[in-house]
Every structure is written in C-alpha cells, then in structure tokens.
XYZ file of C-alpha atoms in Angstrom:
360
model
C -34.113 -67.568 -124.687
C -33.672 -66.706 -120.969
C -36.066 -63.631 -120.195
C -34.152 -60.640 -117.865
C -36.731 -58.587 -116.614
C -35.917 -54.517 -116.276
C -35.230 -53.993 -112.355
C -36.391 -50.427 -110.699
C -34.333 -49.966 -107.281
C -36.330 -47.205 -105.127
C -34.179 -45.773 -102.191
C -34.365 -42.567 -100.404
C -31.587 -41.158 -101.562
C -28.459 -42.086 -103.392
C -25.832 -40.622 -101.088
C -23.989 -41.656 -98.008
C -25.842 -45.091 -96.515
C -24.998 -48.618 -97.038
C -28.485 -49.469 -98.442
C -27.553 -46.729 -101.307
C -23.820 -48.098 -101.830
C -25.239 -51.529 -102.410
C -27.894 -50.041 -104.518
C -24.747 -48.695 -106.676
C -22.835 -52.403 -106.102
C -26.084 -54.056 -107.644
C -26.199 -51.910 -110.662
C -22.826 -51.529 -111.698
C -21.647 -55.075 -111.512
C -24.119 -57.397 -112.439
C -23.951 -57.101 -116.197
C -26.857 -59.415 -117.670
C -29.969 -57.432 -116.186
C -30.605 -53.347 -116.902
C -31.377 -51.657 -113.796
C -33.181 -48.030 -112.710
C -32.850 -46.260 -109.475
C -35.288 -44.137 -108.194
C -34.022 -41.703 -105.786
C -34.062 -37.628 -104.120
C -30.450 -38.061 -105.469
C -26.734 -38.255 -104.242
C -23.167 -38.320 -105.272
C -23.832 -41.832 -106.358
C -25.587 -40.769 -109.346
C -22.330 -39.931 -110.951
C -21.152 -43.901 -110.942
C -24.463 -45.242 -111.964
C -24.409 -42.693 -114.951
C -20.507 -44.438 -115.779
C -22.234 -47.676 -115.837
C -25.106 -46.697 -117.836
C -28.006 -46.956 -115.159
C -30.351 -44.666 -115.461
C -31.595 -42.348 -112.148
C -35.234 -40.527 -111.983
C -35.474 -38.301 -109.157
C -38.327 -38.798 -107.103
C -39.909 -36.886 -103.932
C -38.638 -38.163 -100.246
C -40.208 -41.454 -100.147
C -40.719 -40.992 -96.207
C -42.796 -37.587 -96.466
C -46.119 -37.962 -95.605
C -47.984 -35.061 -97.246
C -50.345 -36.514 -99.464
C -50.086 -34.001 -102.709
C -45.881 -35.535 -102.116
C -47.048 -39.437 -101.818
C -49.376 -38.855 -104.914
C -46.350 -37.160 -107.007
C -44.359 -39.649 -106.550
C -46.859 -42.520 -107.715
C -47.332 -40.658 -110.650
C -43.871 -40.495 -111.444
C -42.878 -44.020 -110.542
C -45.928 -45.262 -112.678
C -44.396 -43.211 -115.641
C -41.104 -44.914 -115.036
C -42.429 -48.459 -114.768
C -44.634 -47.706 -118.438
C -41.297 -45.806 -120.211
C -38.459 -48.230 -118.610
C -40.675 -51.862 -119.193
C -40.016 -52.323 -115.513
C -41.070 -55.970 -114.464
C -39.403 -55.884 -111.032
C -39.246 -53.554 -108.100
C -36.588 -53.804 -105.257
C -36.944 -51.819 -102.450
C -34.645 -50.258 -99.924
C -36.571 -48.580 -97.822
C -40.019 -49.391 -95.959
C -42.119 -46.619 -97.567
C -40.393 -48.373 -100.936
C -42.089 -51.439 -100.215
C -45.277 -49.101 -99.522
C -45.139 -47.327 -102.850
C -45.072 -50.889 -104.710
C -47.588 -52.436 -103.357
C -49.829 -49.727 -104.464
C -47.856 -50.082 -107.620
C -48.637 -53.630 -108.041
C -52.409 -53.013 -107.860
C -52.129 -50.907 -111.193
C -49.284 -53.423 -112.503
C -50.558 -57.017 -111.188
C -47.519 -58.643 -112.727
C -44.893 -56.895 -111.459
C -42.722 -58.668 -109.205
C -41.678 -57.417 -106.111
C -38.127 -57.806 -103.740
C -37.326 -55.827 -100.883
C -33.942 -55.652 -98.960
C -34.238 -54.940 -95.214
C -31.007 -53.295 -94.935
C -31.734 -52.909 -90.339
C -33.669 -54.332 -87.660
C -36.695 -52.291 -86.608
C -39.321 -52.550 -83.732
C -41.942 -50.372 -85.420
C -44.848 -49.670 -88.171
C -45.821 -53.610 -87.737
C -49.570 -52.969 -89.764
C -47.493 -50.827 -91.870
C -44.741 -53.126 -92.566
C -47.228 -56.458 -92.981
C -49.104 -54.710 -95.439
C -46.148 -53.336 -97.371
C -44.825 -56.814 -97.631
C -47.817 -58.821 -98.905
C -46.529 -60.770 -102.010
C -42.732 -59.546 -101.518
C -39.703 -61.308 -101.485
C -37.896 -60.079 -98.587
C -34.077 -60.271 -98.539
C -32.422 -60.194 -94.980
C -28.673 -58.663 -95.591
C -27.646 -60.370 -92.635
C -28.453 -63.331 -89.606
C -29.609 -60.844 -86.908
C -31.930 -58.746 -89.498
C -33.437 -62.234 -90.864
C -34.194 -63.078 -87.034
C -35.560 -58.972 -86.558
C -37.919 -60.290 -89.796
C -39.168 -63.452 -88.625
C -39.423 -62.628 -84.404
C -40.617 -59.167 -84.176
C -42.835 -58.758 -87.762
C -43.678 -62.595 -87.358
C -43.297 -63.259 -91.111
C -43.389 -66.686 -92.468
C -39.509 -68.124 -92.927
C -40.276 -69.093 -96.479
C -40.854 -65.204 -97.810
C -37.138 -64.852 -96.352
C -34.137 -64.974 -98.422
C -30.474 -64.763 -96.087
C -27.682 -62.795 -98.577
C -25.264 -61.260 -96.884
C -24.016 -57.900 -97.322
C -21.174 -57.761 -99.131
C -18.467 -54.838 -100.616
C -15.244 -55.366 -102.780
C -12.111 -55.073 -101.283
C -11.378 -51.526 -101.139
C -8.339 -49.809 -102.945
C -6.715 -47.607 -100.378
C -5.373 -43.789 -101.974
C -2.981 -41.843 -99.783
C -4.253 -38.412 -98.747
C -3.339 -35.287 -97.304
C -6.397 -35.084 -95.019
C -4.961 -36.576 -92.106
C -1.984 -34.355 -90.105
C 1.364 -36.163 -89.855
C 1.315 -38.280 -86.772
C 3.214 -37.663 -84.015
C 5.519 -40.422 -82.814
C 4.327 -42.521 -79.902
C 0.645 -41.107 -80.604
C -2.561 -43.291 -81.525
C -4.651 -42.415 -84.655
C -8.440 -43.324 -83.921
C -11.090 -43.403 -85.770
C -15.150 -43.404 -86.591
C -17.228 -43.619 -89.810
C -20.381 -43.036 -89.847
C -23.536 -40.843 -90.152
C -23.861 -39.073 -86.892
C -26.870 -40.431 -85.511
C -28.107 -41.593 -82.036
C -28.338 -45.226 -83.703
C -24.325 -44.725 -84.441
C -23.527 -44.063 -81.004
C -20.893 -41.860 -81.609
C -21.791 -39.287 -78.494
C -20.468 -43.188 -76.411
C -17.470 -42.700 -78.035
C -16.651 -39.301 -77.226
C -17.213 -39.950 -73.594
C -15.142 -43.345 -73.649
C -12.271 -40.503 -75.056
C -12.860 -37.921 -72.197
C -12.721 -40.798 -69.660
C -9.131 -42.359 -71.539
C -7.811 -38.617 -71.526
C -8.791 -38.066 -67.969
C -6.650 -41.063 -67.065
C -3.951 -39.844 -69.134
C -3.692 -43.267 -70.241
C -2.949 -42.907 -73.720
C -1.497 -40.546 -76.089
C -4.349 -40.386 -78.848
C -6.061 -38.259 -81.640
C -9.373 -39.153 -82.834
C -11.315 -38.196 -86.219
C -14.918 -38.440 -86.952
C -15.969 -39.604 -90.039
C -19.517 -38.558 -91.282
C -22.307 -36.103 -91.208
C -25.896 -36.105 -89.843
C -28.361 -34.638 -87.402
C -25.915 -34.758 -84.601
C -22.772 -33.399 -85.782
C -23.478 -29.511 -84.010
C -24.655 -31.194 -80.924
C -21.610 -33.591 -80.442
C -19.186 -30.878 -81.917
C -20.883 -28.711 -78.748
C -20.209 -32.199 -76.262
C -16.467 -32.354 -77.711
C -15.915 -28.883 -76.561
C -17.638 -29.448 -73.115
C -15.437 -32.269 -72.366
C -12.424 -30.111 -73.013
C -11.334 -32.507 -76.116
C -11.478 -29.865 -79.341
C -7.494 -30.842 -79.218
C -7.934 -34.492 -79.370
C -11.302 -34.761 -81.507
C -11.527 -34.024 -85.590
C -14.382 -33.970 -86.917
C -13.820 -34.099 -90.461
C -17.562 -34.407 -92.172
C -18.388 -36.972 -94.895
C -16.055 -37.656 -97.190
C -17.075 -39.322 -100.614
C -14.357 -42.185 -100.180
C -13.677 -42.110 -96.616
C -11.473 -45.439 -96.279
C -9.016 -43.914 -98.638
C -7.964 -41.963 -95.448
C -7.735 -44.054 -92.902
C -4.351 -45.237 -93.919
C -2.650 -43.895 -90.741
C -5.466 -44.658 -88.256
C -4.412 -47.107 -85.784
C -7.958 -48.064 -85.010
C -11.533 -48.175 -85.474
C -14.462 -47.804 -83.552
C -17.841 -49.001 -84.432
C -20.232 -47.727 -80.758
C -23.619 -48.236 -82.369
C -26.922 -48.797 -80.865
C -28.509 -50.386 -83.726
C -27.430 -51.438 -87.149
C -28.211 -53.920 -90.000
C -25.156 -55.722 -91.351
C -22.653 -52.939 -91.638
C -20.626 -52.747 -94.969
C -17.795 -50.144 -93.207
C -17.114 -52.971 -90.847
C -17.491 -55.635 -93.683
C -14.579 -53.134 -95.635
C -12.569 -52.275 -92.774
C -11.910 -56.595 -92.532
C -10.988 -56.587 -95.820
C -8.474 -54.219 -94.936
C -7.241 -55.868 -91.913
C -7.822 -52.884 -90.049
C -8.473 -53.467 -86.199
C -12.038 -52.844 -85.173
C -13.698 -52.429 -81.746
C -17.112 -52.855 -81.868
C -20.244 -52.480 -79.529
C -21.703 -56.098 -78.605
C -24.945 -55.604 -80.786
C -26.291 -58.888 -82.338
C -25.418 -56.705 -85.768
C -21.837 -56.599 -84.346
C -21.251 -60.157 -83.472
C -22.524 -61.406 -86.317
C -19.474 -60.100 -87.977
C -16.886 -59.619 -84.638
C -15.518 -62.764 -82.590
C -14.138 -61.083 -79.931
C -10.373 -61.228 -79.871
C -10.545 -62.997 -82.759
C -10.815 -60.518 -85.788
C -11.877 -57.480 -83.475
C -12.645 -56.676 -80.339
C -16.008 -55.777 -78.674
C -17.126 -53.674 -76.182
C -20.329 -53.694 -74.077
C -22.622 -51.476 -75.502
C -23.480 -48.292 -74.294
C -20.757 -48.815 -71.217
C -18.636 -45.864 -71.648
C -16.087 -47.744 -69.408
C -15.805 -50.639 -71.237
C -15.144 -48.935 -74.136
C -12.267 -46.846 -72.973
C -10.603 -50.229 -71.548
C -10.703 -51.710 -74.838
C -9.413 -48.853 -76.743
C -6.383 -48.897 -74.508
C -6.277 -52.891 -74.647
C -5.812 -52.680 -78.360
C -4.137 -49.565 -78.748
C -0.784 -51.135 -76.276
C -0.903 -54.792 -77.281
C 0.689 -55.121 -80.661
C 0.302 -58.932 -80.649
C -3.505 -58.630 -80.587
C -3.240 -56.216 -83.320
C -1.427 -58.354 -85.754
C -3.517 -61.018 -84.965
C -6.785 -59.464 -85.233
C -5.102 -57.558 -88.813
C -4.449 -61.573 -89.841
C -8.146 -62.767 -88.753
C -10.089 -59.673 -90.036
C -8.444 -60.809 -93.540
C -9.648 -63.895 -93.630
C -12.933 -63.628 -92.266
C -13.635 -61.064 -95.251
C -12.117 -63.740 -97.898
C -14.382 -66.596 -96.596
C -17.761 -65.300 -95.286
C -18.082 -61.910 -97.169
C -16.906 -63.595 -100.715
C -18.056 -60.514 -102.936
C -18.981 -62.484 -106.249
C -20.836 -64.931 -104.321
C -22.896 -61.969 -103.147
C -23.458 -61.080 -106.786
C -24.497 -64.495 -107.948
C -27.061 -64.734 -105.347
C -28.603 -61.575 -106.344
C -28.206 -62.217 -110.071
C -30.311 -65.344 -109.482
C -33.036 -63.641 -107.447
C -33.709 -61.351 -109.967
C -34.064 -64.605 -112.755
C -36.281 -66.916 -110.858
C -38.953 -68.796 -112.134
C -38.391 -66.411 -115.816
C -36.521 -68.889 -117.560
C-alpha cells in the first residue's frame, strides 16, 4: 500500500501573489495527497475551504519580533502534531526558516521549498534555511538565480515550471465601452518597484506627448505604490488616459476588451499572468528580463521591450498597437506556446510525484 504523506504549505499570505495561487492550484487539484496551508490569510481561503483543505492562520512569517517568530513555532508545531504532517513545502524564505527549526523537533519530516523569484540577498540566511531541502525552481532563470548566486549544488534542484489552467474568460461591466478607433491597454500586477509599473506610466506620457496613438490604459493591482503612482499619473497630466482600477479577485475576466498587455518589470520569477495571458492569446509586451524571455520570443508570441527604457517601451506599444498582422500572429503563437511548454497536468504530475518519492 503506497504511503501519501500529509503536506503543510506555509506562505505569507493567501491573497493576491502567484506563489499563493499555485499554493491554491496544488491543493485543489491533486486529489491523492491531503494538504494544509498555513497562512496570515486571503481571499483564497474561500476555494481551499470548497476543496476541503484546511487553513491555520499564522503570524507574518517575515516579522522579526521574537515573541511573533516564537508564536508562530508554537502554532506550526501544534499543526504538524494535530494534522500528522510528514512534509513541509515552503513558499517563502522565512518558510524554509521556520522548518528547519521545525525539523530539529520533527527529524523525519521532509522538507520542499518552491523558489517562486530570483533574489541577490540573505545568502547565510538562505544556505542555512535550505540544509536538507528539496528546492523546486518554478522556472530556467530562477534555477540559474539558485545555482549562480546561492551556489547550491545542481542535484538539490528540481526544474517544474509554473503552470495555470487555461482561464475561463466572464464578461464584465468594469471596463467603459470603447470608443471606436481607441486602444484598450493594460497592466496586472501588484504595484511594486519590482513590477515596474511607474516605466509604464512614463512610456504613456511620452506616446501621448507624441499624440501618436489614441489609447486608454487600466491598472490592474494594489500595493505599496498605488498613492505614489496615482500622484505621478496626475503629474504627467494623464488622470484621462490612466484607470487605476485596484485588485480585482479574477482580474483576467476583464480584460476581454483590452487590446494589449504590458508586463515592465524589474524582477520576477516565472510569471503565471503572463503564463495565462498566452493561454488566452492575448498580445503581451514584455520587459527583456531573463524571467521574461524565458517565456517571450520576441515577435514571436510577444513582444519585448528593453527594460527600464521608457522609449523603447512607448515604440513597441505603438508597433503592436498599428500592426494587426503581428497581432494575429503573436494571438496564434502565444496559443501554442501555452499548449506545449506550460502543459498544466504535466505540471501536476510532476508535483504529485515529488511529494511520493522514495514512500512507496
């Protein structure tokens, strides 16, 4: 009889974040293992409740205070002793912390972590958090972040790709009508400096300074930004060409009418909005991060801009947003790269097996 061990995920937080959504993929479609999430909480806790997964709410794994970092061992030891927990997956570097000290109470526990974005920081930290871990890269330019900057050994790394299912797009009300001859563009995103969305504001200011196209923009997302680049939009005199219209619980169900969007970040992992918005067919341009490419062939199934270059951005906006031929090629490319490199039950499987190895 084939043992399943009981899995404990431990993110941050359970709301907007692609770490959390495939938290929630993990959970709610593979059937043969029970899973537990350990989280502050988010809207996603509705879903895992659907699928019968339970959610303990923990303190912010990334506080530092002490009497915080010794509640929340307490209440994750409390979980593994109630829910028979024999593996922890991480999401989140302070995760990987919290198990370690975990596994020196609970020596057979076994321990995976997902490194859901490359980082150039916390190298002690991150060595000792991953002594004994399997380490899952989500994507070719985190695996190389992994094995180049941390200098871990190859065979500790496992490659599986980030993967989504193919949305099902809902028509909305959200959007206005759009005006005829006018382009619908788009963002979404948490609004971060790593999302770059302040470089896409100014490629907009520079396009309608040209009054070179005829374009409405929306922002997607929430974050630590928003009042500071709601302030820049007004600056730039663009508060009647820019939307911002906060985070939405299913954003691509919006995005029917938008012509096209724009990914400007500074640093990602593998992005699963990009990894949707293929599935979709819906034109992308996207800044030429490793993170990017690894998805993007330019003119192929998107386009891509150089990053941080304002002007390059604008160009490409206008490229794509006047040559209909591109568009319906990139649409017909973006399609297929999502049904042959970003094959959703292949994703599954490869977790699925992870979790049974070596507990046959």
């Amino acid at each position: 009889m084939r043992y399943t061990p009981n899995v404990l995920h431990i993110s941050r937080t359970m709301g907007q974040g692609g770490a959390e959504k495939i938290v929630e993929q993990l959970c709610c479609d593979i059937k043969n293992h029970k899973f537990i999430v350990a989280s502050t909480g988010g809207y996603r806790i509705n879903n895992l409740k659907k699928h019968h997964t339970a959610h303990y709410t923990i303190p912010d794994i990334a506080s530092k205070n002490p009497f915080t970092m010794f509640k929340t061992i307490i209440i994750l030891k409390s979980i593994i002793k109630k829910e028979r927990i024999g593996i922890i997956h991480s999401h989140h570097r302070m995760a990987a912390f919290y198990a370690q000290l975990l596994k020196m109470q609970h020596p057979k526990l076994r321990l995976i972590y997902t490194a859901h974005n490359v980082y150039t920081d916390k190298k002690k930290l991150s060595h000792f958090s991953f002594r004994d871990t399997k380490i899952i890269a989500c994507g070719k330019s985190v695996e190389k972040n992994l094995t180049d900057f941390y200098q871990l050994p190859s065979n500790q790394i496992a490659l599986i790709t980030n993967s989504v299912k193919k949305p099902e797009l809902h028509e909305t009300n959200l959007l206005p009508p759009k005006p005829k001859g006018q382009v619908y563009l788009a963002s979404i995103s948490r609004i971060t400096n790593d999302k770059g969305i302040d470089i896409f504001i100014q490629a907009l200011s520079l396009i309608k300074q040209n009054n070179s196209l005829n374009f409405h923009a929306f922002i997607i997302g929430d974050g630590e930004q928003r009042h500071e680049l709601e302030n820049q939009t007004k600056r730039l005199g663009l508060s009647n060409h820019i939307t911002f219209l906060g985070f939405q619980q299913d954003a691509l169900s919006i995005i029917t009418p938008i012509d096209i969007l724009i990914s400007p970040s500074r640093r990602e992992g593998l992005p699963l909005t990009l990894i949707e918005l293929l599935a979709i067919g819906k034109p992308v341009i996207v800044s030429d991060i490793d993170n990017h490419k690894e998805i993007i062939t330019d003119k192929r199934n998107g386009l891509l801009f150089k990053s941080e270059d304002t002007e390059s951005l604008a160009a490409q906006i206008i490229r794509l947003a006047t040559g209909l031929k591109l568009q319906s090629k990139i649409r017909q490319n973006a399609k297929s790269t999502y049904d042959h490199t970003y094959n959703y039950i292949n994703f599954l499987k490869k977790y699925n097996s992870l979790y049974g190895e070596n507990h046959a």
